[in-house]
Short mmCIF file of C-alpha atoms and ligand atoms in Angstrom, two decimals:
data_model
loop_
_atom_site.label_atom_id
_atom_site.label_comp_id
_atom_site.label_asym_id
_atom_site.label_seq_id
_atom_site.Cartn_x
_atom_site.Cartn_y
_atom_site.Cartn_z
CA MET A 15 73.44 -31.55 -27.57
CA THR A 16 74.79 -29.75 -30.63
CA GLU A 17 77.36 -32.29 -31.93
CA ILE A 18 75.78 -35.23 -33.87
CA ILE A 19 77.16 -38.42 -32.46
CA ASP A 20 77.21 -41.81 -34.25
CA TYR A 21 76.69 -44.26 -31.51
CA GLN A 22 77.84 -47.77 -31.49
CA ASN A 23 76.64 -51.07 -30.11
CA PHE A 24 78.04 -51.99 -26.68
CA ILE A 25 79.18 -55.57 -26.49
CA ALA A 26 81.34 -57.10 -23.88
CA ASN A 27 82.37 -53.69 -22.51
CA ALA A 28 83.45 -52.46 -26.02
CA PHE A 29 81.83 -49.92 -28.35
CA VAL A 30 81.72 -51.87 -31.69
CA PRO A 31 81.44 -49.88 -34.85
CA GLY A 32 78.40 -50.71 -36.83
CA ASP A 33 76.22 -49.19 -39.57
CA PRO A 34 74.85 -46.00 -37.95
CA SER A 35 71.75 -45.91 -40.15
CA ILE A 36 68.99 -45.00 -37.76
CA GLU A 37 68.53 -41.23 -37.24
CA VAL A 38 67.15 -39.97 -34.03
CA ARG A 39 65.38 -36.65 -34.17
CA ASN A 40 63.90 -34.25 -31.60
CA PRO A 41 60.06 -34.38 -31.88
CA ALA A 42 59.72 -30.79 -30.90
CA ASN A 43 61.57 -29.40 -33.90
CA ASP A 44 62.71 -32.42 -35.98
CA ARG A 45 66.32 -31.63 -35.54
CA LEU A 46 68.72 -34.46 -36.07
CA LEU A 47 70.27 -35.53 -32.76
CA ALA A 48 72.35 -38.64 -33.34
CA ARG A 49 72.57 -41.77 -35.47
CA VAL A 50 72.54 -45.22 -33.98
CA PRO A 51 73.22 -48.68 -35.48
CA GLU A 52 70.84 -51.13 -36.99
CA ALA A 53 72.69 -53.90 -35.36
CA SER A 54 73.80 -56.63 -37.89
CA GLY A 55 72.87 -60.29 -37.09
CA GLU A 56 76.52 -60.90 -36.14
CA HIS A 57 76.42 -58.13 -33.47
CA VAL A 58 73.35 -59.51 -32.04
CA GLU A 59 74.94 -62.94 -31.83
CA ALA A 60 78.16 -61.55 -30.38
CA ALA A 61 76.00 -59.67 -27.72
CA ILE A 62 74.20 -62.85 -26.69
CA ALA A 63 77.39 -64.82 -26.68
CA ALA A 64 79.11 -62.16 -24.49
CA ALA A 65 76.16 -62.28 -22.03
CA ARG A 66 76.32 -66.10 -21.96
CA LYS A 67 80.03 -66.11 -21.39
CA ALA A 68 79.80 -63.65 -18.56
CA GLN A 69 76.80 -65.25 -16.83
CA ARG A 70 78.14 -67.95 -14.67
CA SER A 71 81.03 -66.14 -13.11
CA TRP A 72 78.68 -63.19 -12.49
CA ALA A 73 76.23 -65.41 -10.77
CA ALA A 74 78.89 -66.94 -8.76
CA ARG A 75 79.84 -63.62 -7.19
CA PRO A 76 78.24 -62.90 -3.81
CA ALA A 77 74.96 -61.03 -4.45
CA ILE A 78 76.23 -58.16 -2.30
CA GLU A 79 79.15 -57.65 -4.83
CA ARG A 80 76.57 -57.66 -7.73
CA ALA A 81 74.65 -55.08 -5.76
CA GLY A 82 77.75 -53.02 -5.41
CA SER A 83 78.00 -52.71 -9.18
CA LEU A 84 74.35 -51.48 -9.30
CA ARG A 85 75.26 -48.84 -6.61
CA LYS A 86 78.20 -47.68 -8.68
CA ILE A 87 76.01 -47.19 -11.62
CA ALA A 88 73.39 -45.39 -9.63
CA SER A 89 75.95 -42.89 -8.41
CA LYS A 90 77.17 -42.35 -12.03
CA VAL A 91 73.62 -41.73 -13.03
CA ARG A 92 73.23 -39.10 -10.26
CA VAL A 93 76.35 -37.30 -11.18
CA ASN A 94 75.19 -36.97 -14.80
CA ALA A 95 71.56 -36.49 -13.88
CA GLU A 96 71.23 -33.04 -15.58
CA ARG A 97 72.94 -34.08 -18.81
CA LEU A 98 70.86 -37.25 -19.06
CA ALA A 99 67.64 -35.32 -18.43
CA HIS A 100 68.50 -32.97 -21.14
CA ILE A 101 69.13 -35.94 -23.55
CA ILE A 102 65.74 -37.64 -22.64
CA THR A 103 63.92 -34.44 -23.25
CA ALA A 104 65.61 -33.87 -26.54
CA GLU A 105 64.98 -37.33 -27.93
CA GLN A 106 61.61 -38.25 -26.32
CA GLY A 107 59.88 -34.84 -25.83
CA LYS A 108 58.91 -34.92 -22.13
CA VAL A 109 59.46 -31.70 -20.20
CA LEU A 110 62.77 -31.28 -18.32
CA GLY A 111 61.28 -31.58 -14.88
CA LEU A 112 59.78 -34.98 -15.61
CA ALA A 113 62.99 -36.12 -17.28
CA GLY A 114 64.80 -35.15 -14.12
CA VAL A 115 62.39 -37.20 -12.03
CA GLU A 116 62.78 -40.14 -14.48
CA VAL A 117 66.72 -39.95 -14.07
CA ASN A 118 66.55 -39.63 -10.24
CA PHE A 119 64.00 -42.34 -9.94
CA THR A 120 66.21 -44.60 -12.04
CA ALA A 121 69.17 -44.16 -9.68
CA ASP A 122 66.90 -44.80 -6.69
CA TYR A 123 65.62 -47.90 -8.41
CA LEU A 124 69.12 -49.22 -8.87
CA ASP A 125 69.81 -48.62 -5.15
CA TYR A 126 66.53 -50.23 -4.20
CA MET A 127 67.14 -53.33 -6.15
CA ALA A 128 70.70 -53.51 -4.77
CA GLU A 129 69.09 -53.68 -1.29
CA TRP A 130 67.72 -57.11 -2.26
CA ALA A 131 71.08 -58.60 -2.33
CA ARG A 132 70.94 -59.51 1.37
CA ARG A 133 67.30 -60.31 1.23
CA LEU A 134 67.09 -63.01 -1.63
CA GLU A 135 65.73 -66.14 0.03
CA GLY A 136 65.01 -69.73 -0.74
CA GLU A 137 62.97 -72.16 1.36
CA VAL A 138 63.45 -75.21 3.52
CA LEU A 139 60.51 -77.39 3.19
CA THR A 140 59.22 -80.14 5.36
CA SER A 141 59.79 -83.68 4.05
CA ASP A 142 57.60 -86.80 4.08
CA ARG A 143 60.53 -88.87 4.72
CA VAL A 144 62.85 -89.64 7.50
CA GLY A 145 66.15 -88.00 7.39
CA GLU A 146 65.39 -85.97 4.31
CA SER A 147 65.91 -82.13 3.81
CA ILE A 148 64.23 -80.38 0.99
CA PHE A 149 65.61 -77.02 -0.08
CA LEU A 150 64.03 -74.79 -2.60
CA LEU A 151 66.79 -72.51 -4.22
CA ARG A 152 66.19 -69.51 -6.32
CA LYS A 153 68.56 -69.32 -9.27
CA PRO A 154 69.17 -66.87 -12.08
CA LEU A 155 67.49 -67.76 -15.39
CA GLY A 156 70.68 -67.04 -17.51
CA VAL A 157 70.63 -64.43 -20.18
CA VAL A 158 67.77 -61.80 -20.39
CA ALA A 159 66.73 -59.88 -23.49
CA GLY A 160 65.45 -56.51 -22.26
CA ILE A 161 63.29 -54.87 -24.96
CA LEU A 162 62.32 -51.24 -24.33
CA PRO A 163 59.70 -48.78 -25.25
CA TRP A 164 60.28 -45.07 -25.86
CA ASN A 165 58.02 -43.39 -23.37
CA PHE A 166 60.11 -43.84 -20.15
CA PRO A 167 63.20 -45.08 -21.97
CA PHE A 168 65.74 -44.39 -19.25
CA PHE A 169 63.86 -45.81 -16.33
CA LEU A 170 62.89 -48.97 -18.26
CA ILE A 171 66.65 -49.74 -18.63
CA ALA A 172 66.88 -50.02 -14.90
CA ARG A 173 63.52 -51.80 -14.39
CA LYS A 174 64.89 -54.65 -16.52
CA MET A 175 68.58 -54.65 -15.79
CA ALA A 176 68.60 -54.08 -12.00
CA PRO A 177 66.56 -57.11 -11.02
CA ALA A 178 68.26 -59.17 -13.70
CA LEU A 179 71.71 -58.40 -12.45
CA VAL A 180 71.13 -58.53 -8.64
CA THR A 181 69.76 -62.10 -9.07
CA GLY A 182 72.80 -63.25 -11.18
CA ASN A 183 71.53 -62.92 -14.84
CA THR A 184 73.25 -60.99 -17.55
CA ILE A 185 71.37 -58.90 -20.11
CA VAL A 186 71.22 -57.88 -23.68
CA ILE A 187 69.25 -54.50 -23.98
CA LYS A 188 67.56 -53.33 -27.16
CA PRO A 189 66.27 -49.74 -26.71
CA SER A 190 63.51 -48.32 -28.78
CA GLU A 191 64.61 -47.05 -32.17
CA GLU A 192 62.83 -43.84 -31.28
CA THR A 193 64.77 -43.06 -28.12
CA PRO A 194 68.17 -45.10 -28.09
CA ILE A 195 70.54 -42.19 -27.23
CA ASN A 196 69.93 -42.34 -23.39
CA CYS A 197 70.56 -45.94 -23.44
CA PHE A 198 73.89 -45.64 -25.17
CA GLU A 199 74.80 -42.85 -22.69
CA PHE A 200 73.78 -45.28 -19.96
CA ALA A 201 76.31 -47.77 -21.52
CA ARG A 202 78.98 -45.17 -21.48
CA LEU A 203 78.48 -44.82 -17.75
CA VAL A 204 78.56 -48.56 -17.27
CA ALA A 205 81.85 -48.72 -19.29
CA GLU A 206 83.34 -46.39 -16.69
CA THR A 207 82.76 -48.77 -13.88
CA ASP A 208 84.47 -52.01 -13.22
CA LEU A 209 81.42 -54.27 -14.32
CA PRO A 210 82.71 -57.39 -15.97
CA ALA A 211 82.47 -57.62 -19.66
CA GLY A 212 79.30 -59.07 -21.10
CA VAL A 213 77.09 -58.40 -18.03
CA ILE A 214 75.32 -55.56 -19.90
CA ASN A 215 75.19 -55.32 -23.61
CA VAL A 216 73.24 -52.80 -25.75
CA VAL A 217 72.42 -53.37 -29.37
CA SER A 218 70.10 -51.05 -31.27
CA GLY A 219 67.80 -51.53 -34.24
CA THR A 220 64.25 -51.95 -35.31
CA GLY A 221 61.85 -54.42 -33.63
CA ALA A 222 61.40 -56.46 -36.88
CA THR A 223 65.15 -57.05 -37.13
CA VAL A 224 67.11 -56.87 -34.01
CA GLY A 225 64.03 -57.29 -31.66
CA HIS A 226 62.92 -60.36 -33.64
CA GLN A 227 66.33 -61.91 -33.60
CA LEU A 228 66.68 -61.59 -29.87
CA THR A 229 63.11 -62.94 -29.11
CA SER A 230 63.44 -65.87 -31.38
CA HIS A 231 66.92 -66.77 -30.19
CA ALA A 232 67.43 -70.14 -28.33
CA GLY A 233 70.29 -68.41 -26.29
CA ILE A 234 67.79 -66.09 -24.38
CA ASP A 235 66.37 -67.41 -21.25
CA LEU A 236 63.85 -64.64 -20.34
CA ILE A 237 62.39 -61.94 -22.59
CA SER A 238 61.55 -58.95 -20.56
CA PHE A 239 59.47 -56.69 -22.80
CA THR A 240 57.56 -53.40 -22.29
CA GLY A 241 55.59 -52.01 -25.17
CA SER A 242 52.43 -52.51 -27.09
CA VAL A 243 49.92 -55.37 -27.10
CA GLY A 244 50.49 -55.98 -30.82
CA THR A 245 54.31 -56.32 -30.36
CA GLY A 246 53.75 -58.44 -27.20
CA SER A 247 51.68 -60.86 -29.21
CA ARG A 248 54.41 -61.12 -31.97
CA ILE A 249 57.03 -61.64 -29.29
CA MET A 250 55.10 -64.59 -27.86
CA ALA A 251 54.83 -66.11 -31.31
CA ALA A 252 58.66 -65.61 -31.80
CA ALA A 253 59.32 -67.12 -28.36
CA ALA A 254 57.11 -70.01 -28.77
CA PRO A 255 59.50 -72.46 -30.54
CA ASN A 256 62.01 -72.16 -27.87
CA ILE A 257 59.48 -71.95 -25.07
CA THR A 258 61.26 -68.89 -23.80
CA LYS A 259 60.02 -67.47 -20.52
CA LEU A 260 58.16 -64.13 -21.01
CA ASN A 261 57.69 -61.10 -18.86
CA LEU A 262 55.36 -58.67 -20.80
CA GLU A 263 54.39 -55.25 -19.67
CA LEU A 264 51.89 -54.04 -22.20
CA GLY A 265 49.31 -51.31 -22.80
CA GLY A 266 46.55 -49.88 -20.67
CA LYS A 267 43.20 -48.07 -21.06
CA ALA A 268 42.94 -46.89 -17.37
CA PRO A 269 39.39 -45.85 -16.28
CA ALA A 270 39.14 -42.87 -13.91
CA ILE A 271 35.89 -43.17 -12.02
CA VAL A 272 34.52 -40.11 -10.28
CA LEU A 273 31.66 -40.69 -7.94
CA ALA A 274 29.25 -37.99 -6.76
CA ASP A 275 30.75 -37.78 -3.33
CA ALA A 276 34.32 -37.28 -4.69
CA ASP A 277 36.41 -34.29 -3.77
CA LEU A 278 36.05 -32.83 -7.23
CA GLU A 279 38.78 -30.30 -6.92
CA LEU A 280 41.27 -33.18 -6.15
CA ALA A 281 39.77 -35.34 -8.99
CA VAL A 282 40.10 -32.51 -11.46
CA LYS A 283 43.65 -31.83 -10.60
CA ALA A 284 44.76 -35.47 -10.45
CA VAL A 285 42.97 -36.49 -13.69
CA THR A 286 44.44 -33.48 -15.47
CA ALA A 287 47.99 -34.05 -14.40
CA SER A 288 47.56 -37.79 -15.38
CA ARG A 289 46.31 -36.89 -18.93
CA VAL A 290 49.02 -34.36 -19.49
CA ILE A 291 52.09 -35.94 -18.00
CA ASN A 292 54.35 -37.05 -20.79
CA THR A 293 51.67 -35.67 -23.13
CA GLY A 294 49.47 -38.62 -22.21
CA GLN A 295 51.97 -41.21 -23.28
CA VAL A 296 51.94 -43.27 -20.14
CA CYS A 297 50.73 -46.91 -19.78
CA ASN A 298 49.02 -46.25 -16.49
CA CYS A 299 47.65 -42.75 -16.94
CA ALA A 300 43.86 -41.97 -16.99
CA GLU A 301 42.74 -42.93 -20.50
CA ARG A 302 38.95 -42.62 -20.02
CA GLY A 303 36.62 -40.94 -17.52
CA SER A 304 33.46 -42.40 -15.98
CA VAL A 305 31.66 -39.74 -14.05
CA GLU A 306 28.47 -40.15 -11.98
CA ARG A 307 25.61 -38.19 -13.55
CA LYS A 308 24.88 -35.98 -10.49
CA VAL A 309 28.36 -34.29 -10.75
CA ALA A 310 29.09 -34.81 -14.53
CA ASP A 311 28.43 -31.29 -15.65
CA GLN A 312 30.43 -29.75 -12.91
CA PHE A 313 33.39 -32.27 -13.34
CA ILE A 314 33.37 -31.70 -17.20
CA GLU A 315 33.28 -27.94 -16.90
CA GLN A 316 36.07 -27.89 -14.35
CA ILE A 317 38.37 -30.39 -16.01
CA ALA A 318 37.90 -28.68 -19.42
CA ALA A 319 39.10 -25.43 -17.83
CA SER A 320 41.98 -27.15 -16.12
CA MET A 321 43.11 -28.99 -19.37
CA ALA A 322 42.72 -25.75 -21.42
CA ALA A 323 45.14 -24.04 -18.89
CA THR A 324 47.91 -26.60 -19.78
CA ARG A 325 51.00 -24.89 -21.05
CA TYR A 326 52.72 -26.74 -23.84
CA GLY A 327 55.36 -26.41 -26.55
CA ASP A 328 58.95 -27.21 -27.14
CA PRO A 329 60.48 -28.26 -23.76
CA LEU A 330 64.06 -27.16 -24.60
CA ALA A 331 62.91 -23.71 -25.96
CA GLU A 332 60.31 -22.64 -23.39
CA ASP A 333 60.42 -22.74 -19.55
CA ASP A 334 57.59 -23.78 -17.10
CA LEU A 335 55.81 -26.06 -19.57
CA ASP A 336 53.35 -28.80 -18.46
CA MET A 337 53.91 -30.91 -21.56
CA GLY A 338 55.90 -31.43 -24.71
CA PRO A 339 55.01 -32.79 -28.23
CA LEU A 340 53.89 -36.36 -28.94
CA ARG A 341 56.87 -38.52 -30.05
CA THR A 342 56.05 -38.94 -33.80
CA GLN A 343 53.95 -37.75 -36.64
CA ALA A 344 52.24 -41.12 -36.61
CA ALA A 345 51.23 -40.70 -32.94
CA LEU A 346 49.85 -37.17 -33.77
CA ASP A 347 47.86 -38.53 -36.63
CA LYS A 348 46.48 -41.38 -34.66
CA VAL A 349 45.32 -39.07 -31.83
CA ALA A 350 43.74 -36.77 -34.37
CA GLN A 351 41.96 -39.59 -36.15
CA MET A 352 40.59 -41.04 -32.84
CA VAL A 353 39.07 -37.66 -31.78
CA LYS A 354 37.57 -37.24 -35.36
CA SER A 355 36.03 -40.74 -35.27
CA ALA A 356 34.59 -40.02 -31.75
CA THR A 357 33.07 -36.69 -32.76
CA GLY A 358 31.63 -38.43 -35.84
CA GLN A 359 29.82 -40.81 -33.51
CA GLY A 360 28.43 -37.98 -31.47
CA ALA A 361 31.18 -37.07 -28.86
CA GLU A 362 31.22 -33.43 -28.02
CA VAL A 363 34.52 -31.39 -27.96
CA VAL A 364 34.43 -29.39 -24.70
CA THR A 365 38.02 -28.11 -25.09
CA GLY A 366 40.78 -28.70 -27.54
CA GLY A 367 40.04 -31.17 -30.20
CA ALA A 368 42.65 -30.28 -32.96
CA VAL A 369 46.30 -30.37 -33.84
CA ALA A 370 48.06 -27.41 -32.22
CA ASP A 371 49.53 -24.73 -34.46
CA LYS A 372 52.95 -24.37 -32.92
CA GLY A 373 54.82 -23.90 -36.13
CA GLN A 374 56.86 -27.19 -35.75
CA GLY A 375 56.77 -30.37 -33.65
CA PHE A 376 53.93 -32.93 -33.08
CA HIS A 377 51.60 -30.96 -30.70
CA TYR A 378 47.98 -31.89 -30.00
CA GLN A 379 45.71 -29.54 -27.96
CA PRO A 380 44.75 -30.78 -24.48
CA THR A 381 41.29 -32.14 -25.22
CA VAL A 382 38.09 -33.04 -23.26
CA LEU A 383 35.45 -35.05 -25.05
CA ALA A 384 31.90 -35.34 -23.50
CA GLY A 385 29.12 -37.56 -24.46
CA CYS A 386 31.30 -40.61 -25.19
CA GLY A 387 29.95 -44.12 -25.25
CA SER A 388 31.65 -47.43 -24.70
CA ASP A 389 31.09 -48.41 -28.41
CA MET A 390 33.59 -45.63 -29.42
CA ALA A 391 37.14 -46.58 -30.25
CA ILE A 392 38.36 -43.68 -28.10
CA MET A 393 36.86 -45.43 -25.01
CA ARG A 394 38.41 -48.86 -25.90
CA GLN A 395 41.72 -48.31 -27.49
CA GLU A 396 44.80 -46.62 -26.18
CA ILE A 397 44.84 -42.98 -27.15
CA PHE A 398 48.38 -42.13 -25.89
CA GLY A 399 47.79 -38.53 -26.11
CA PRO A 400 46.43 -35.61 -24.14
CA VAL A 401 42.78 -36.41 -24.70
CA LEU A 402 40.17 -37.34 -22.06
CA PRO A 403 37.03 -38.93 -23.28
CA ILE A 404 34.27 -38.91 -20.62
CA GLN A 405 31.20 -41.11 -20.26
CA ILE A 406 28.43 -40.49 -17.79
CA VAL A 407 27.48 -43.35 -15.56
CA GLU A 408 24.45 -43.82 -13.16
CA ASP A 409 26.19 -45.38 -10.31
CA LEU A 410 29.19 -47.40 -9.12
CA ASP A 411 27.87 -50.80 -10.48
CA GLU A 412 27.79 -49.34 -13.99
CA ALA A 413 31.29 -47.69 -13.72
CA ILE A 414 32.80 -50.99 -12.55
CA ALA A 415 31.03 -52.97 -15.32
CA LEU A 416 32.30 -50.52 -17.96
CA ALA A 417 35.75 -50.36 -16.48
CA ASN A 418 36.13 -54.25 -16.53
CA ASP A 419 34.66 -54.30 -20.07
CA SER A 420 38.00 -53.83 -21.70
CA GLU A 421 40.74 -55.81 -23.29
CA TYR A 422 43.27 -53.98 -21.07
CA GLY A 423 43.54 -54.47 -17.33
CA LEU A 424 46.62 -52.60 -16.26
CA THR A 425 45.58 -49.76 -14.00
CA SER A 426 42.42 -47.96 -12.82
CA SER A 427 41.43 -45.27 -10.35
CA ILE A 428 38.49 -44.09 -8.35
CA TYR A 429 37.59 -40.73 -6.61
CA THR A 430 35.26 -41.06 -3.72
CA ARG A 431 34.92 -40.28 -0.02
CA SER A 432 33.06 -43.44 0.72
CA LEU A 433 35.20 -46.17 2.23
CA SER A 434 32.73 -48.80 1.21
CA ALA A 435 32.73 -47.57 -2.45
CA ALA A 436 36.54 -47.58 -2.33
CA MET A 437 36.58 -51.15 -0.98
CA ARG A 438 34.08 -52.42 -3.49
CA ALA A 439 36.14 -50.96 -6.23
CA SER A 440 39.28 -52.60 -4.80
CA HIS A 441 37.59 -55.97 -4.85
CA GLU A 442 35.61 -55.67 -8.11
CA LEU A 443 37.87 -53.74 -10.48
CA ASP A 444 39.62 -56.49 -12.43
CA PHE A 445 43.02 -54.62 -12.85
CA GLY A 446 46.60 -55.10 -11.79
CA GLU A 447 46.49 -51.69 -9.98
CA THR A 448 43.92 -49.38 -8.47
CA TYR A 449 44.58 -45.85 -7.27
CA ILE A 450 42.05 -44.44 -4.96
CA ASN A 451 41.90 -40.62 -4.75
CA ARG A 452 45.03 -40.25 -6.83
CA GLU A 453 46.52 -41.17 -10.17
CA ASN A 454 49.61 -42.89 -11.34
CA PHE A 455 52.61 -43.40 -10.41
CA GLU A 456 53.42 -46.81 -9.02
CA ALA A 457 55.86 -47.39 -6.23
CA MET A 458 59.03 -49.35 -6.89
CA GLN A 459 58.33 -51.63 -3.83
CA GLY A 460 54.91 -52.47 -5.41
CA PHE A 461 54.12 -54.83 -8.18
CA HIS A 462 53.38 -53.28 -11.59
CA ALA A 463 51.35 -55.93 -13.51
CA GLY A 464 48.24 -56.10 -15.64
CA THR A 465 45.36 -58.46 -16.26
CA ARG A 466 43.89 -59.40 -19.57
CA LYS A 467 45.96 -58.19 -22.58
CA SER A 468 47.98 -55.73 -20.36
CA GLY A 469 50.62 -58.40 -19.82
CA ILE A 470 52.07 -61.51 -18.32
CA GLY A 471 54.06 -61.28 -14.93
CA GLY A 472 55.03 -57.82 -13.74
CA ALA A 473 57.84 -55.60 -12.45
CA ASP A 474 59.05 -54.02 -9.12
CA GLY A 475 59.30 -55.21 -5.54
CA LYS A 476 59.84 -58.74 -4.28
CA HIS A 477 57.38 -60.22 -6.92
CA GLY A 478 59.07 -58.43 -9.82
CA LEU A 479 62.51 -59.56 -8.55
CA TYR A 480 61.56 -63.17 -8.41
CA GLU A 481 60.40 -63.01 -12.15
CA TYR A 482 64.18 -63.05 -12.90
CA THR A 483 64.77 -66.43 -11.10
CA HIS A 484 63.64 -69.99 -11.47
CA THR A 485 63.27 -72.40 -8.53
CA HIS A 486 65.40 -75.47 -8.17
CA VAL A 487 64.16 -78.08 -5.44
CA VAL A 488 66.88 -80.20 -4.04
CA TYR A 489 66.13 -83.43 -2.01
CA ILE A 490 68.87 -84.39 0.40
CA GLN A 491 68.55 -87.86 1.96
CA ILE A 492 71.16 -88.66 4.66
P1 NAD B 16 56.12 -50.92 -29.31
O1 NAD B 16 55.54 -52.23 -29.08
O2 NAD B 16 55.96 -50.26 -30.68
O3 NAD B 16 57.80 -51.08 -29.22
C1 NAD B 16 58.42 -51.51 -27.95
C2 NAD B 16 59.78 -52.12 -28.27
O4 NAD B 16 59.47 -53.33 -29.05
C3 NAD B 16 60.70 -51.28 -29.24
O5 NAD B 16 62.03 -51.43 -28.80
C4 NAD B 16 60.50 -51.96 -30.54
O6 NAD B 16 61.65 -51.87 -31.47
C5 NAD B 16 60.28 -53.46 -30.16
N1 NAD B 16 59.60 -54.31 -31.25
C6 NAD B 16 58.71 -53.89 -32.15
N2 NAD B 16 58.45 -55.05 -32.90
C7 NAD B 16 59.11 -56.05 -32.37
C8 NAD B 16 59.09 -57.44 -32.68
N3 NAD B 16 58.42 -57.99 -33.71
N4 NAD B 16 60.01 -58.22 -31.98
C9 NAD B 16 60.68 -57.70 -30.98
N5 NAD B 16 60.69 -56.36 -30.62
C10 NAD B 16 59.89 -55.68 -31.32
O7 NAD B 16 55.88 -49.99 -28.09
P2 NAD B 16 56.22 -48.47 -28.03
O8 NAD B 16 55.37 -47.70 -29.00
O9 NAD B 16 57.77 -48.19 -27.88
O10 NAD B 16 55.59 -48.15 -26.47
C11 NAD B 16 54.37 -47.73 -26.25
C12 NAD B 16 53.58 -48.94 -25.67
O11 NAD B 16 54.14 -49.34 -24.53
C13 NAD B 16 52.24 -48.48 -25.12
O12 NAD B 16 51.23 -49.47 -25.54
C14 NAD B 16 52.39 -48.48 -23.66
O13 NAD B 16 51.12 -48.64 -22.94
C15 NAD B 16 53.26 -49.67 -23.49
N6 NAD B 16 53.89 -49.39 -22.10
C16 NAD B 16 53.57 -50.29 -21.20
C17 NAD B 16 54.20 -50.14 -19.96
C18 NAD B 16 53.82 -51.08 -18.78
O14 NAD B 16 54.66 -51.07 -17.86
N7 NAD B 16 52.88 -51.85 -18.86
C19 NAD B 16 55.14 -49.15 -19.64
C20 NAD B 16 55.54 -48.31 -20.71
C21 NAD B 16 54.85 -48.45 -22.03
#
């Protein structure tokens, strides 16, 4: 992208001129990429009104027709995959290969959700009365507000809009102000299809303004939000007066447990990849290591070597990189501060441990910290960077107790060759997901959800789909 584009809000299938006051910059070199609007209150109202106006007739269409629209968008995404991946890398900073995976996974996700059109089911229940039938119908909620984070900005569009649309809802999407370009490019592709006006709308702006207006609005029937715990909590407060239904996908502090009988080579490879992918800015990647004492020295030595071998830099300027920069200066400062605080409390830097001198961009060295304790902030709060703090544990009991002692409960992982240890972990780890002998990613047919402060409800698969519906029980006496 060389030309600087002023993007416009997408309301009722029209690009509506607004005040393009938000600058989007490449985190690898601070180059200005585009300007997007801080949507006015009137534009947010217009987007919600357009979604409301479109919803009933959209829901009245056969589900298979709605699915057809998703498939058309999926094929547009595939045709434009290379260009979209380039845009995601430029504005978000992930390496091109991963951006390509994100785009293709998004297209597959749209197709997957489209397949549900012929599988949406209600129930027929047994009645206590003679001559009565009881039908449990599943109906769309109405208008969804989809509020997106910046770390997988393109995929998150589909994760919200595909289940919303196939079940008969319409949607107003607010991308993150950090990474809105890909969402407006998605809107451009939508505009090239025959999707009815108002079914998908995009308004951009900050959370405190546009995000707050959407989440406190009585015309929204479901807030589907992915982002941090703090914002999730503010959204709950904003939604409270209207008792708006919430679906919250929040942060994580995934423990990676390595037992003495683990395949260490596999564990080192998987945990490294998990800490490096998207520069550690993933809700379900390994955020803290718990290693059984017997293999601790060996594991720490090997993972330090593996992390130190990470190739990183500007993903559009260099080939074959494993990771790009962090998204913002604030993110870089936060990671540096967390490492400093941990070393101040006695953690030992085994590799990395400093801001990387790359000339420009928000780069932090891939880092391994040994000697960490559960009293350290780095073991309790999301780092969201390429830093692995490691704590030594005596046995599985201690590992499980430490893992569960967290305000987060999104994902967890364990490396072991013992079936009984794996089964105990499955039963006793109090998390929404556990990966055994592998790290993230989740499957689109699974259910991505967290316990504790990691969220309310979840996404993907049948259970994620039904989050976009409500039940309506009908009693028919004849
Ligand atoms: P964030 O909470 O800062 O922002 C997310 C979105 O919320 C943005 O669009 C922002 O503008 C908006 N927002 C901010 N304040 C708001 C308000 N008061 N009202 C309404 N909207 C508001 O999160 P982020 O920094 O973009 O994303 C990183 C976080 O997201 C991490 O904590 C990560 O773990 C989490 N995340 C979770 C999942 C998951 O599936 N559980 C997936 C990806 C990211």
